[in-house]
Structures are given as structure tokens and as C-alpha cells.
mmCIF file of C-alpha atoms and ligand atoms in Angstrom:
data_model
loop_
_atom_site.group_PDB
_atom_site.id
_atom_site.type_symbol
_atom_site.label_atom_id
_atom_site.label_comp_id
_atom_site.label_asym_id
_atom_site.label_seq_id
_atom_site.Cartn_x
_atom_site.Cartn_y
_atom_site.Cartn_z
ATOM 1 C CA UNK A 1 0.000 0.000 0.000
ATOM 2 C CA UNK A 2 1.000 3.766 -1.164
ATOM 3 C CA UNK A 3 2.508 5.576 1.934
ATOM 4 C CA UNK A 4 0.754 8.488 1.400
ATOM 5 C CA UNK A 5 2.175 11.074 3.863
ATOM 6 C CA UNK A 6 5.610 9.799 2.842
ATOM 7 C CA UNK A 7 4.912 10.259 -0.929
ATOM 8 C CA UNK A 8 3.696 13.852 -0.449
ATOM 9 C CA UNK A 9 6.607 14.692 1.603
ATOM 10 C CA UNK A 10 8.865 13.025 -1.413
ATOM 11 C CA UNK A 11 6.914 14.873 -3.948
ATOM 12 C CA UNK A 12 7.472 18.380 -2.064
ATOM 13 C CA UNK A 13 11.102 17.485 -1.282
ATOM 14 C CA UNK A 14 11.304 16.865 -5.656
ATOM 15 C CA UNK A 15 10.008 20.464 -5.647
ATOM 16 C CA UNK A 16 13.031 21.512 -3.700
ATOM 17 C CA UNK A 17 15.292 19.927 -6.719
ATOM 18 C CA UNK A 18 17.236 22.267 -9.183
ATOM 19 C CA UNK A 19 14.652 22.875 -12.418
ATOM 20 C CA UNK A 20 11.763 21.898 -10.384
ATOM 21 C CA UNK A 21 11.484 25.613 -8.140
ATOM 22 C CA UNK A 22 9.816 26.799 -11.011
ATOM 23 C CA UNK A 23 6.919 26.114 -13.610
ATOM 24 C CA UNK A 24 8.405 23.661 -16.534
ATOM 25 C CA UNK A 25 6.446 25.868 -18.924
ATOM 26 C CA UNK A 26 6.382 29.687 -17.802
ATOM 27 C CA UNK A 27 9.094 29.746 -15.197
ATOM 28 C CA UNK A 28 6.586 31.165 -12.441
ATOM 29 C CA UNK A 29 7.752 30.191 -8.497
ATOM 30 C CA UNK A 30 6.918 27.739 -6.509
ATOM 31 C CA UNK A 31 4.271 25.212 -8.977
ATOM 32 C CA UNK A 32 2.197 22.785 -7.065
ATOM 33 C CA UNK A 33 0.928 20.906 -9.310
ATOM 34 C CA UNK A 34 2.399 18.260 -11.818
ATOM 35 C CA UNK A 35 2.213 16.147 -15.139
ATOM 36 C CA UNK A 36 2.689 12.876 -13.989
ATOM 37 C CA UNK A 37 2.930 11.810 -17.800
ATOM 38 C CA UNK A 38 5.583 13.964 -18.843
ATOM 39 C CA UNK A 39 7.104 14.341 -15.682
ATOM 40 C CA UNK A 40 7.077 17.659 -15.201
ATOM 41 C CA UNK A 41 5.747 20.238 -12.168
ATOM 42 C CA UNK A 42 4.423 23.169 -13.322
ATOM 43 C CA UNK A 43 1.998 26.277 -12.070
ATOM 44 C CA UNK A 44 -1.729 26.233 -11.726
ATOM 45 C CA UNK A 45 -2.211 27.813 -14.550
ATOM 46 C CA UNK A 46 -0.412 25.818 -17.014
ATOM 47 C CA UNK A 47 -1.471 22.772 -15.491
ATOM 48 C CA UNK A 48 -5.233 23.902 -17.056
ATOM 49 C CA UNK A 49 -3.568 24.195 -20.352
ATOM 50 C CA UNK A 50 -1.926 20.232 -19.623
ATOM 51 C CA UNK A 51 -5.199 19.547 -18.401
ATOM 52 C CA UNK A 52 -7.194 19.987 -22.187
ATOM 53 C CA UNK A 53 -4.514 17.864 -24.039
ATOM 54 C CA UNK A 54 -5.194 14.542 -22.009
ATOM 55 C CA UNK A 55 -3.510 12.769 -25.165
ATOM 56 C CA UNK A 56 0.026 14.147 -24.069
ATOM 57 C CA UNK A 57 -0.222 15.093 -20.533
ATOM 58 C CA UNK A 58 -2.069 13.836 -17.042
ATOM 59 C CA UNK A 59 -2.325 16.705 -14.352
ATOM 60 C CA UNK A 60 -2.364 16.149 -10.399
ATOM 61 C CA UNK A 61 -2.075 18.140 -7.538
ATOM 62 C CA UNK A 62 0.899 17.866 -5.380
ATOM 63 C CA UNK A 63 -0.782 18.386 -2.436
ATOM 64 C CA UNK A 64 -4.471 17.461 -2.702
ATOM 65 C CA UNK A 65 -4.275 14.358 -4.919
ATOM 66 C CA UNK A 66 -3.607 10.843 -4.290
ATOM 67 C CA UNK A 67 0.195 9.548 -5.767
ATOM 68 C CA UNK A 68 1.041 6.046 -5.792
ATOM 69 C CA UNK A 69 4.619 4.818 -5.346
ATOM 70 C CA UNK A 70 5.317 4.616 -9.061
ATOM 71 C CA UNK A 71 4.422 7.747 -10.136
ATOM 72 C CA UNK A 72 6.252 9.577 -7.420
ATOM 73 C CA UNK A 73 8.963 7.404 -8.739
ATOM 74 C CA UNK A 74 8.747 8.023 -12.115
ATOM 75 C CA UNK A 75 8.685 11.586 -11.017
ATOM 76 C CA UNK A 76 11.943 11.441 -9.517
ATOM 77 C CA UNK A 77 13.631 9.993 -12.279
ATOM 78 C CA UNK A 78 12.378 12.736 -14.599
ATOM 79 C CA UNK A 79 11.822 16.232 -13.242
ATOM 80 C CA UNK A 80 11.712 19.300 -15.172
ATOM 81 C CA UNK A 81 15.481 19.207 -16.074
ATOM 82 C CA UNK A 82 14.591 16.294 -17.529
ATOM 83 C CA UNK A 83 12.099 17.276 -20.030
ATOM 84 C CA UNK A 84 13.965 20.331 -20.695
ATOM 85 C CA UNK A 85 16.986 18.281 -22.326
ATOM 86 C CA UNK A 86 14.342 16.645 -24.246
ATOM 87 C CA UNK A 87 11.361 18.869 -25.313
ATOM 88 C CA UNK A 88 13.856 22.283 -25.947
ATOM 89 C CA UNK A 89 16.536 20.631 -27.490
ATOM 90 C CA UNK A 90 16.852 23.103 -30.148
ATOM 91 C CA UNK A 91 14.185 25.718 -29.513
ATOM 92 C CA UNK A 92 15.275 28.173 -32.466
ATOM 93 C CA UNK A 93 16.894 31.735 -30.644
ATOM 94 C CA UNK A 94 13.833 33.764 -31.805
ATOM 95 C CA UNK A 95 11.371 31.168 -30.491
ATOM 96 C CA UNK A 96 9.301 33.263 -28.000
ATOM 97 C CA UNK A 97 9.273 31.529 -24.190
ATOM 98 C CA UNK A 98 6.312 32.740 -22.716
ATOM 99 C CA UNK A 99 6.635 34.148 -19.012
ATOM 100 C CA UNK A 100 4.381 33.883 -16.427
ATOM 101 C CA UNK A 101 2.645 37.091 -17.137
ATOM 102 C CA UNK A 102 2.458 36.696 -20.925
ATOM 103 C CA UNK A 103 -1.418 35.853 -22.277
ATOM 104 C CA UNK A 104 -2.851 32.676 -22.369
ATOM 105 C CA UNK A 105 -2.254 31.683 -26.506
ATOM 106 C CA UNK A 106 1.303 31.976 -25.939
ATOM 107 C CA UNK A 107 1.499 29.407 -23.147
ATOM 108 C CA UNK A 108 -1.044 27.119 -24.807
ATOM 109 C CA UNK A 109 1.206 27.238 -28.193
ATOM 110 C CA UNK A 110 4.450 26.731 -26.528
ATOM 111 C CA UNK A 111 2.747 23.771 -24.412
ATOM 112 C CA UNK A 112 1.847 22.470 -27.663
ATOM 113 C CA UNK A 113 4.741 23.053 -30.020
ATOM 114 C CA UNK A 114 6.769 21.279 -26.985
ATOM 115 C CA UNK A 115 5.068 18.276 -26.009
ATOM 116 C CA UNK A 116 2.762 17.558 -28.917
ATOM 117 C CA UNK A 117 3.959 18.868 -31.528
ATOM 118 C CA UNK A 118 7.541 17.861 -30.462
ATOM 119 C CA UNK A 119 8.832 20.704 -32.250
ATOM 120 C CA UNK A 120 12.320 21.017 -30.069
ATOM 121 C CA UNK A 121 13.384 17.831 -29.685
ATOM 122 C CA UNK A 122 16.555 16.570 -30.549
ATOM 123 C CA UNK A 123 15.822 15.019 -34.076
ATOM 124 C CA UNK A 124 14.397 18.611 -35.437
ATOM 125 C CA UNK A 125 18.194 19.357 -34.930
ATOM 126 C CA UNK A 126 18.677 19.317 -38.782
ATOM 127 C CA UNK A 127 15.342 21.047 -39.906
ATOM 128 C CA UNK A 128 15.982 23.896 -41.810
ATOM 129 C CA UNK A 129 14.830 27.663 -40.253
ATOM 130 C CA UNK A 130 16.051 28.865 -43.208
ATOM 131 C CA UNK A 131 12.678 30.281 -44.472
ATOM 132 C CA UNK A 132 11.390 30.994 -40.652
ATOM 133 C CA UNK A 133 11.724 34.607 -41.284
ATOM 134 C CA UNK A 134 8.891 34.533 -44.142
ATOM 135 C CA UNK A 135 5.549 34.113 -43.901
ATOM 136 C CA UNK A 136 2.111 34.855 -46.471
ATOM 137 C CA UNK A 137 -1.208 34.550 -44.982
ATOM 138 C CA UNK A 138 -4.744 36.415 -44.318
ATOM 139 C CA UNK A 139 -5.479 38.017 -41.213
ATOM 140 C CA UNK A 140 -8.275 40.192 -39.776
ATOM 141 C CA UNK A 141 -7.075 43.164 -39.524
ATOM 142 C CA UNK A 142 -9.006 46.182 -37.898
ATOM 143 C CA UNK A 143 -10.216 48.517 -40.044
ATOM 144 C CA UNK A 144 -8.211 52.492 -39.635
ATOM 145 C CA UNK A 145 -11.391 54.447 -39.139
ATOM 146 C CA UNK A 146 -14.157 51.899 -38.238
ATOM 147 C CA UNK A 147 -14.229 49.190 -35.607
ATOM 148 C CA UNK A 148 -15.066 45.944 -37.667
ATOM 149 C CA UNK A 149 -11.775 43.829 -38.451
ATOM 150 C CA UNK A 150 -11.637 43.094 -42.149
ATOM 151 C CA UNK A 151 -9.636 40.016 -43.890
ATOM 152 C CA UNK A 152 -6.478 41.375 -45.556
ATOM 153 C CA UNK A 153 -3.355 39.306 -46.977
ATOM 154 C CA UNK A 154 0.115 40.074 -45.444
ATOM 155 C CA UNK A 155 3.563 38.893 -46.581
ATOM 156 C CA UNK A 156 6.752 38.967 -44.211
ATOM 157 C CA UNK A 157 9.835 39.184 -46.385
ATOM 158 C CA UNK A 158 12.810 38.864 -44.753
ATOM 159 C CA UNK A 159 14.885 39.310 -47.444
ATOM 160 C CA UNK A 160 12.733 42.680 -48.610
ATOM 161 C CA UNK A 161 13.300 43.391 -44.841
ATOM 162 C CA UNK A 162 9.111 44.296 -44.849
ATOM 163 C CA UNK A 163 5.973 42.938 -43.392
ATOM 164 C CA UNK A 164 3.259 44.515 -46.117
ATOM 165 C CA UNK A 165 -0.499 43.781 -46.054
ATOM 166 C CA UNK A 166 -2.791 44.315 -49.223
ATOM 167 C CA UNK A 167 -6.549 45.321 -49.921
ATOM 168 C CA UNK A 168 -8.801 43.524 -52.278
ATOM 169 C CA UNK A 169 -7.162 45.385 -54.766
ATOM 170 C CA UNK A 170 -3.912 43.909 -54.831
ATOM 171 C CA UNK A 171 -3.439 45.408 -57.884
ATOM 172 C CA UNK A 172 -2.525 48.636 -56.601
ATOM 173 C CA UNK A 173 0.345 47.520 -54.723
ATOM 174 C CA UNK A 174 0.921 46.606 -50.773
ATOM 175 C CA UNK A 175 -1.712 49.130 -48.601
ATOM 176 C CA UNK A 176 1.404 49.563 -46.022
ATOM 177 C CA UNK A 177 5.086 48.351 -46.459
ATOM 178 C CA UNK A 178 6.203 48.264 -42.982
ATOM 179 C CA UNK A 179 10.127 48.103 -41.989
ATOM 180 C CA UNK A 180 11.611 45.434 -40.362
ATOM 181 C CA UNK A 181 13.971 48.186 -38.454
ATOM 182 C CA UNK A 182 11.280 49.479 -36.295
ATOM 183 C CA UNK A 183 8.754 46.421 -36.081
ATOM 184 C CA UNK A 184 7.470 45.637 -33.109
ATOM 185 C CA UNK A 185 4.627 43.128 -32.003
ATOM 186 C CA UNK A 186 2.877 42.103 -29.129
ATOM 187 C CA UNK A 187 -0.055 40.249 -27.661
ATOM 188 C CA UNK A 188 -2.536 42.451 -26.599
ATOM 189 C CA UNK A 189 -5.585 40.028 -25.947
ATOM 190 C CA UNK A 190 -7.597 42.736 -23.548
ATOM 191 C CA UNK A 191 -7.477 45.699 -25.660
ATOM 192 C CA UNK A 192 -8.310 44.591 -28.648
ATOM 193 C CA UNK A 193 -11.112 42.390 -27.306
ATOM 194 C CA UNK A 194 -9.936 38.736 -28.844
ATOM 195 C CA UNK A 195 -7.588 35.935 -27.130
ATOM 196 C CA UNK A 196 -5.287 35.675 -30.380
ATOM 197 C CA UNK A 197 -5.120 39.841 -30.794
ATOM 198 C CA UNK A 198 -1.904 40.951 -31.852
ATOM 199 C CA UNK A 199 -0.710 44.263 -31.974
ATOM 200 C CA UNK A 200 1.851 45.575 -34.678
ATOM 201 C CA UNK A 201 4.150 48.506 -34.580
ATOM 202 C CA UNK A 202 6.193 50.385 -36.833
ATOM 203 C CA UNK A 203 7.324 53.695 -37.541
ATOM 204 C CA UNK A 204 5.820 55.974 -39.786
ATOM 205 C CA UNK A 205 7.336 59.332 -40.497
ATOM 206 C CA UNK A 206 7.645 60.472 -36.923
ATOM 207 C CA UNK A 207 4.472 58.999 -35.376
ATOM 208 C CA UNK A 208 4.139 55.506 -34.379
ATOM 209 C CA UNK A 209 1.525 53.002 -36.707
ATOM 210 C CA UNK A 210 -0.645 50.709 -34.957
ATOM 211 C CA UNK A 211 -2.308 47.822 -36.545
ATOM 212 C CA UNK A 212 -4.346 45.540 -34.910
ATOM 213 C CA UNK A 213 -4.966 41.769 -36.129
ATOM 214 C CA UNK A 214 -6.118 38.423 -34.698
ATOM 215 C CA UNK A 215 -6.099 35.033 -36.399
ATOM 216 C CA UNK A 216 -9.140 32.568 -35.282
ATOM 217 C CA UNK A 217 -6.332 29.539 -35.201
ATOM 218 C CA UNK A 218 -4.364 30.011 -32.197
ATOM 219 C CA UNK A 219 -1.077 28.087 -33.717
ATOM 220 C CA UNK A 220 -1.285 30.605 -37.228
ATOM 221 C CA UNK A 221 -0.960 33.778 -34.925
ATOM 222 C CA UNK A 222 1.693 32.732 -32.973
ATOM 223 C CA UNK A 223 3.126 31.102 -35.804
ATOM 224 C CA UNK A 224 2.794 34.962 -36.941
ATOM 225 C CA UNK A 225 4.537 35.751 -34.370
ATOM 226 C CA UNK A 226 7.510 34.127 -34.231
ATOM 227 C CA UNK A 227 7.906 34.215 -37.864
ATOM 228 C CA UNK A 228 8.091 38.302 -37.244
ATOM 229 C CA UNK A 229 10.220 37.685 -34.688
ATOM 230 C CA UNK A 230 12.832 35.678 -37.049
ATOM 231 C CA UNK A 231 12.669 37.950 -39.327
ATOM 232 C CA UNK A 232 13.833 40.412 -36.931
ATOM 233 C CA UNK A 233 16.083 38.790 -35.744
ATOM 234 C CA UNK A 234 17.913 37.999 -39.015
ATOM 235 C CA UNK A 235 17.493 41.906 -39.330
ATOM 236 C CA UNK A 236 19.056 42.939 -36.647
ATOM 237 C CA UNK A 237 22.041 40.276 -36.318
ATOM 238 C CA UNK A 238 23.288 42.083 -40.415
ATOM 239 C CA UNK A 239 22.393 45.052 -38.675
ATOM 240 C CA UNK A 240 24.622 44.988 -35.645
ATOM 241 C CA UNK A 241 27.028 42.145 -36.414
ATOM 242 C CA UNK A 242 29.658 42.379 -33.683
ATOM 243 C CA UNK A 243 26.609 42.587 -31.078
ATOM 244 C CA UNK A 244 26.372 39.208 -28.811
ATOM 245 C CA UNK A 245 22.819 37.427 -30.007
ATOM 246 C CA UNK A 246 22.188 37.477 -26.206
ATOM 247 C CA UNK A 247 21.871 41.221 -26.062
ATOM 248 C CA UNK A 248 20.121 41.279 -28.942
ATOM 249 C CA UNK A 249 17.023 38.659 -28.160
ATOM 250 C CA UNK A 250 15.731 40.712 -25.507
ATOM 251 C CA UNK A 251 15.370 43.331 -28.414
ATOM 252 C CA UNK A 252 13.321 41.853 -31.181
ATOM 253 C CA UNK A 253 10.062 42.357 -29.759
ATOM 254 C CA UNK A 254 9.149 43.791 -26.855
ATOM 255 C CA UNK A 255 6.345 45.090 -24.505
ATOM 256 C CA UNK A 256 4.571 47.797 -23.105
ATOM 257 C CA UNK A 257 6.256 48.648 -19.903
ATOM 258 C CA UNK A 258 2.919 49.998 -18.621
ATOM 259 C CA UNK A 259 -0.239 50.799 -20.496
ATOM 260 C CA UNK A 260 -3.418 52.160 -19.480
ATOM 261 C CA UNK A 261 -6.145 55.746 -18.997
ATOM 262 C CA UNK A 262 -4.033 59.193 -17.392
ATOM 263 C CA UNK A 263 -5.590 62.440 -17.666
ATOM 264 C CA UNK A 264 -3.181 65.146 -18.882
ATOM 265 C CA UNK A 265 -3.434 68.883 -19.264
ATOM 266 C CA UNK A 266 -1.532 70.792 -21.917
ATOM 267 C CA UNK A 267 1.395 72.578 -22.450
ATOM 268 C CA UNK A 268 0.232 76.331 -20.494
ATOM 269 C CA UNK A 269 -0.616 73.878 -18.014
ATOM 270 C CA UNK A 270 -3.945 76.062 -17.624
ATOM 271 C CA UNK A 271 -6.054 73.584 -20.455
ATOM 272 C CA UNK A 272 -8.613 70.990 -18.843
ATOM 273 C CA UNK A 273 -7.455 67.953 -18.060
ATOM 274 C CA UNK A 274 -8.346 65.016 -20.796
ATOM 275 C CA UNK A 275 -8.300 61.495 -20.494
ATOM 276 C CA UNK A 276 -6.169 59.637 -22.513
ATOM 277 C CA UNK A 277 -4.920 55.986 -22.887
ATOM 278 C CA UNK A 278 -0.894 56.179 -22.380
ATOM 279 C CA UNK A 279 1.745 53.345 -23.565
ATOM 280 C CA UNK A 280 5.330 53.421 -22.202
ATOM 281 C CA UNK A 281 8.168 52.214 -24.275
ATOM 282 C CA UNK A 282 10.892 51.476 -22.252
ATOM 283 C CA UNK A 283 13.349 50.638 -25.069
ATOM 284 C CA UNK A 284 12.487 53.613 -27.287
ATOM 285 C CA UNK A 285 12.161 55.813 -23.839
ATOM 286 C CA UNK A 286 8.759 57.022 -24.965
ATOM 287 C CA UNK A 287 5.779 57.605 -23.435
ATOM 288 C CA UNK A 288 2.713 57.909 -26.138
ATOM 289 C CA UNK A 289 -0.671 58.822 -25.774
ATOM 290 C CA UNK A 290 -3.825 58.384 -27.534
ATOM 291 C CA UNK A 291 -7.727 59.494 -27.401
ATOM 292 C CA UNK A 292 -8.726 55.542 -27.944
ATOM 293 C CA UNK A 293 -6.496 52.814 -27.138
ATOM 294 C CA UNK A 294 -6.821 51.697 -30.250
ATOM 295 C CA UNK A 295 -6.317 54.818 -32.537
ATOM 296 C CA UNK A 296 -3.709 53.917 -35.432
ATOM 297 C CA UNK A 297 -1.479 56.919 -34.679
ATOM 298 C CA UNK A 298 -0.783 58.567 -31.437
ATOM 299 C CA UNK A 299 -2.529 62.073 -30.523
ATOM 300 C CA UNK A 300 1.346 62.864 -28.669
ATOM 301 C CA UNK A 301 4.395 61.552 -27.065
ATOM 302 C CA UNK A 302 7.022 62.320 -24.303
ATOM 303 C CA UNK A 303 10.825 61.426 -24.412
ATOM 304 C CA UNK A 304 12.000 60.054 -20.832
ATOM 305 C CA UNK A 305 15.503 60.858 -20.710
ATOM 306 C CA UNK A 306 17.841 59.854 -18.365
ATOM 307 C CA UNK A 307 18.374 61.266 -14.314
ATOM 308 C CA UNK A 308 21.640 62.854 -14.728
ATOM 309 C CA UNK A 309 20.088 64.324 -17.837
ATOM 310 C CA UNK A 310 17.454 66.623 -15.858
ATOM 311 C CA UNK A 311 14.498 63.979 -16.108
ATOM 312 C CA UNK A 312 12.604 63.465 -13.185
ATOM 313 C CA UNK A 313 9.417 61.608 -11.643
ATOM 314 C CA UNK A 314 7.400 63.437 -9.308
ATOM 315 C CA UNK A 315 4.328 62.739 -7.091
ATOM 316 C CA UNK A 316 1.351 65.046 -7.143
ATOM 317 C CA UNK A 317 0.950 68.220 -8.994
ATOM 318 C CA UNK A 318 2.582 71.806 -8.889
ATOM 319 C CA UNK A 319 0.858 74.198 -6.196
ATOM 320 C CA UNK A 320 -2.463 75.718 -7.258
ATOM 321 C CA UNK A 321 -2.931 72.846 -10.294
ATOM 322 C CA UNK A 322 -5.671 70.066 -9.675
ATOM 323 C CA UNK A 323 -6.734 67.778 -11.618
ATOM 324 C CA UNK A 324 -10.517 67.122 -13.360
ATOM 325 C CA UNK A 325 -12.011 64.028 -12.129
ATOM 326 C CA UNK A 326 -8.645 62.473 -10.591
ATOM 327 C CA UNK A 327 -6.680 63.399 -7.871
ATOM 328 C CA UNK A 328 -3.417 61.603 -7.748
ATOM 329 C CA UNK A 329 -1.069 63.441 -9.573
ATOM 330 C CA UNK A 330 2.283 62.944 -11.582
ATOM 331 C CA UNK A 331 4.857 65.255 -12.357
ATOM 332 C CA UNK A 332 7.722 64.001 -15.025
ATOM 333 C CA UNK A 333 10.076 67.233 -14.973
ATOM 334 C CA UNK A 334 11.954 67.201 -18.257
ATOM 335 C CA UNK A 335 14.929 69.716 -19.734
ATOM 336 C CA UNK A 336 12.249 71.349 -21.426
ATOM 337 C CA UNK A 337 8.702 71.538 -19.848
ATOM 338 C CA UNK A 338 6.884 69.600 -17.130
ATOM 339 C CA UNK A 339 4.223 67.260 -17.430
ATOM 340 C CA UNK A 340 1.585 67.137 -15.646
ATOM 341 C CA UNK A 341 -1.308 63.748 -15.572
ATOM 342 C CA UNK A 342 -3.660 62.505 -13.115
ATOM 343 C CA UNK A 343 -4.150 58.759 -12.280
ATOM 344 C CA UNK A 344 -7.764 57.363 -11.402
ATOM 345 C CA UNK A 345 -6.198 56.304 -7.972
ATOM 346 C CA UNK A 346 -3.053 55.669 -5.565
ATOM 347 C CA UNK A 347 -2.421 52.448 -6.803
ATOM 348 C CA UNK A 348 -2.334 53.920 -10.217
ATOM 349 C CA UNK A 349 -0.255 56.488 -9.171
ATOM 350 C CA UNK A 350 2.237 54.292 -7.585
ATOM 351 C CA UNK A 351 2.285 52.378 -10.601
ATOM 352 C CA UNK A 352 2.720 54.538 -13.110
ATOM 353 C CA UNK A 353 5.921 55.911 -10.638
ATOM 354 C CA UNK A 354 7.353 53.047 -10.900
ATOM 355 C CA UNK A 355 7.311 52.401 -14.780
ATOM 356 C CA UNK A 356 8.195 56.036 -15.242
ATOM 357 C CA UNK A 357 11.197 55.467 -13.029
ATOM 358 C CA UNK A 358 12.844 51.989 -14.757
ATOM 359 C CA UNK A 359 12.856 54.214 -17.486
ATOM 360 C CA UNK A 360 14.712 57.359 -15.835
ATOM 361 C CA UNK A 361 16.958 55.156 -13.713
ATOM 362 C CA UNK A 362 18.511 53.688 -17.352
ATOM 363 C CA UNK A 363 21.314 55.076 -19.117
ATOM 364 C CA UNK A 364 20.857 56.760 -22.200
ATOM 365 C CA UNK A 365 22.870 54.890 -25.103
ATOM 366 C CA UNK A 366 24.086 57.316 -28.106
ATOM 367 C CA UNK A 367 21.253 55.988 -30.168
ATOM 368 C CA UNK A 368 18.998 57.765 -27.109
ATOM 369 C CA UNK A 369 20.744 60.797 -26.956
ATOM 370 C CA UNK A 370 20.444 60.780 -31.114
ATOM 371 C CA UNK A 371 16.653 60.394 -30.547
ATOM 372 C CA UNK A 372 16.191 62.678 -27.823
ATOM 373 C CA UNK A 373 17.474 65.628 -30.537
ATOM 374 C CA UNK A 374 15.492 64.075 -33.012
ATOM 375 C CA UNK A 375 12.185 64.291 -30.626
ATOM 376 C CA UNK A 376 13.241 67.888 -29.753
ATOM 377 C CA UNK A 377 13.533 69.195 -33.374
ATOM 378 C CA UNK A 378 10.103 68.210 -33.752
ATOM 379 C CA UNK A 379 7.766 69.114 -30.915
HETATM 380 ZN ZN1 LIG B 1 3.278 27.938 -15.667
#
């Protein structure tokens, strides 16, 4: 008979076990639960993604379920290290690994590309990536001045160095050719109000371009994904040769440091105060804002310099100014101006503080002082 205080106090001592202090799948601390089929121990929440593919994985708790002496065997002998070895093999360098925060397609897709569709494992090691950076397909894409998403075809071109998209008439040529040099994309399930929305960035002139697309297939749009992100990275590696692929992963897509409603006043610092939606870049150093979250180009932006270049963070407001609706004020003091927002509450407040300051606390690299000019030539 299954010694079962004996097996739980195994199983919790395996969770002790280099590999096993975190999620298999999204790294998050301390998972209680595990896949007694794969042999891994993962987080709550991936263990509901496990828990829909019954084919590939079995899910139990480490504390509330029964284990027999096998399986808590079986788990001992394999262990997340284990299944790393096996199921990443040879994840390709601009294969996204979702975190614990990311959204819940990513996770699912990794879970999948891992352990079903064994994309990683060791006899992929000859499989060619060669074309990775390419892609053709139809997406919905939303629609510049109206709400509805309509179907358009897009074409990643790695060796154009463009992601374009077309309208029915084709004939006319691509709607937008956008640059692989300033491409950005990022899962933005909430705001755009579907679990596979993605949001695209580039540069156009001197605003920032927004497009917003989902796919209904879960695997196409974070095939989409990662097929952007290849192609970016390809990009950048010819574009900055001598730089170390490690330091130049973290850059090939990236997300919003913070996002969310503010209300600002203007420049005299006497207009009312408006509500906007705000979007902090911390690798461009920019924080945008729009009238609708989802507006294709930005209503304005602020450059967030550096400390020891007279940028500064500040709670509340300067003496006499108050704010509309909201109360809790910030300040960000820059060379030039001041400006001045409101947050809906302390929380916020503190929040935004914090974001604002990761960004100020950085050093600014010639490319920011370069762009800091640039900003200043034009506002
Ligand atoms: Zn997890």
C-alpha cells in the first residue's frame, strides 16, 4: 500500500530539486501541481492548459491528490530538467518563451509546439529555419477608421526586410510596407477584445503606426509571431554584427512597460485635463498617448531621458494645479517643460511611478541621446 504522507513529503522534497522551483512551462515560483505523464511540475495555470490535451499530458495536484509509489517514482527519475533536455533541445533563438505574465495563446502554443507537436526535440536538430523569417497569410485586420476587423493578406519578407499587407485590390500595390527596423509586435488580448489579438508597430514618419490583427487559429498567430520575430532577428544580427545574439534577443520584440487611462493637461498647463490611454516604451524611452487605445497613430508623445540628464518623476501636482475628475497626480520634470497627468487612484499612481522610473533610472545609449534631438527638433 502507497505511503501516502511519505509520498507527499517526497513529492514536495522533488520540488526543492534544481529545475523543479519553477513552472516547466512559464518559469513562475513555486508550482504545485504536476504532469505525472511527462514528468514535469508546473503552475496552476499551465497545469489547465496540460489539463485539455489529455492525449500528451495527465495533471495532479501535489498536495491534494492521491500519488502512488510509481508515479512519485517516475517523477523522480524525470523532473523538469529532464524534459527540458528533451522537449527544448533546439528551440530556435527567436522562439518566443512565454513568461508567467504573458497571455494565455502563448502558453497554450508553446505547451503544444513542446510536447505535442515535439517541435524542439533533438531530431528537429537538422530542420531547416532557413525560411522561418517569411511568412504569407490572411489576417483580420481592424479597419483604420471603423471598428469591424476586415480580412487582408500580409507577406513577411525577410529578405525585402518588410511585413506589407494588401486590400482587395492587390493590384494597386501593398496598402502599407512596414520596416523590419522598427517592427514591433505584441499580444494584446484585452485591448483589442480577442484571445489571439496581436498588436503591430512600426514607424511611420515620426508617429508611431498601430495595426491591430487576430487570427481565429491560435497556432497561425503565434506562428505569426515568431515568424516576425525571425525575421527580426535575421534583421538585426546584419544590422549589428559584432553585437552578442544574447543582447540582442531581448530586443526583437518587446512590450509595453505599462499601459493604461491618465488624464493630462496641456502645455500652459492652464487647459482641462483630458483622459487619454498612455503606452510606455521602455526601449524607445517614450511615453505615447492616444484618445482611444486603439487609434492607429498617437494624438502625442514624451521622451523620458535619463536622471543625470534633468528627467525626473514626481508625485502630485505643482501648487495651485488640480486635476478634473482624478486626484493623484504625476509630475515628469523634463529639460524642457513639465508634465503634468492625473491617475484614477493611488495604486495607479504608484504604478505609473514606478514604470516612469525603470525608465529614468537607465542610461541613455548614443542611439537615445540621437533620438532625444530628433524628438526635440520636432515638438
Ligand atoms: Zn506555468
Amino acid at each position: 500500500m502507497a505511503d501516502r504522507d511519505g509520498n507527499r513529503k517526497e513529492l514536495l522534497e522533488q520540488l526543492t530539486m534544481p529545475g523543479n522551483t519553477r513552472c516547466a512551462d512559464c518559469g513562475a515560483p513555486d508550482p504545485d501541481w504536476a504532469s505525472y505523464k511527462l514528468g514535469i511540475f508546473v503552475c496552476l495555470h499551465c497545469s489547465g492548459i496540460h489539463r485539455n490535451l489529455p492525449e500528451i499530458s495527465k495533471i495532479k495536484s501535489i498536495r491534494l491528490d492521491f500519488w502512488d509509489d510509481d508515479l512519485v517514482k517516475y517523477m523522480r527519475t524525470h523532473g523538469n530538467l529532464s524534459a527540458k533536455a528533451k522537449y527544448e533541445a533546439v528551440v530556435p533563438p527567436y522562439y518566443y518563451r512565454p513568461q508567467a505574465t504573458d497571455c494565455l495563446v502563448l502558453k497554450e502554443q508553446w505547451i503544444r509546439a513542446k510536447y505535442e507537436r515535439q517541435e524542439f526535440t533533438a531530431d528537429q536538430t537538422g530542420k531547416s529555419r532557413e525560411s522561418a523569417g517569411n511568412k504569407e497569410g490572411f489576417l483580420w485586420k481592424r479597419g483604420k477608421d471603423k471598428a469591424q476587423f476586415l480580412l487582408r493578406r500580409f507577406v513577411l519578407s525577410e529578405r525585402e526586410g518588410v511585413l506589407k499587407y494588401f486590400t482587395k485590390e492587390e493590384i494597386k500595390g501593398a496598402k502599407a510596407t512596414m520596416s523590419l527596423k522598427d517592427l514591433n509586435a505584441m499580444f494584446q488580448p484585452e485591448k483589442i477584445g480577442n484571445p489571439n489579438g496581436l498588436q503591430i508597430t512600426y514607424v511611420k514618419g515620426i508617429q508611431t503606426r498601430n495595426v491591430f490583427v487576430y487570427h481565429e487559429s491560435r497556432k497561425e498567430i503565434v506562428d505569426w509571431f515568431n515568424a516576425i520575430r525571425a525575421a527580426r532577428l535575421r534583421y538585426l544580427k546584419t544590422e549589428f554584427p559584432t553585437t552578442a545574439e544574447s543582447e540582442i534577443i531581448p530586443r526583437i520584440t518587446r512590450n509595453y512597460l505599462k499601459e493604461g487611462y491618465m488624464e493630462k493637461t496641456g502645455p500652459k498647463q492652464r487647459e482641462a485635463f483630458r483622459k487619454r490611454w498612455f503606452t510606455l516604451d521602455l526601449q524607445e524611452r517614450k511615453l505615447l498617448y492616444y484618445k482611444d487605445p486603439m487609434d492607429p497613430y498617437e494624438q502625442g508623445a514624451v521622451f523620458i531621458g535619463s536622471r543625470d540628464h534633468g528627467y525626473q518623476v514626481k508625485e502630485g501636482l505643482p501648487k495651485g494645479i488640480k486635476g478634473k475628475k482624478w486626484k493623484a497626480g504625476v509630475t515628469i520634470v523634463t529639460p524642457g517643460r513639465q508634465f503634468l497627468f492625473t491617475c484614477e487612484n493611488e495604486k495607479d499612481q504608484r504604478a505609473w511611478m514606478e514604470a516612469l522610473n525603470e525608465v529614468i533610472s537607465r542610461p541613455m545609449t548614443p542611439q537615445d541621446y540621437a533620438a532625444e534631438a530628433n524628438f526635440r527638433r520636432q515638438s
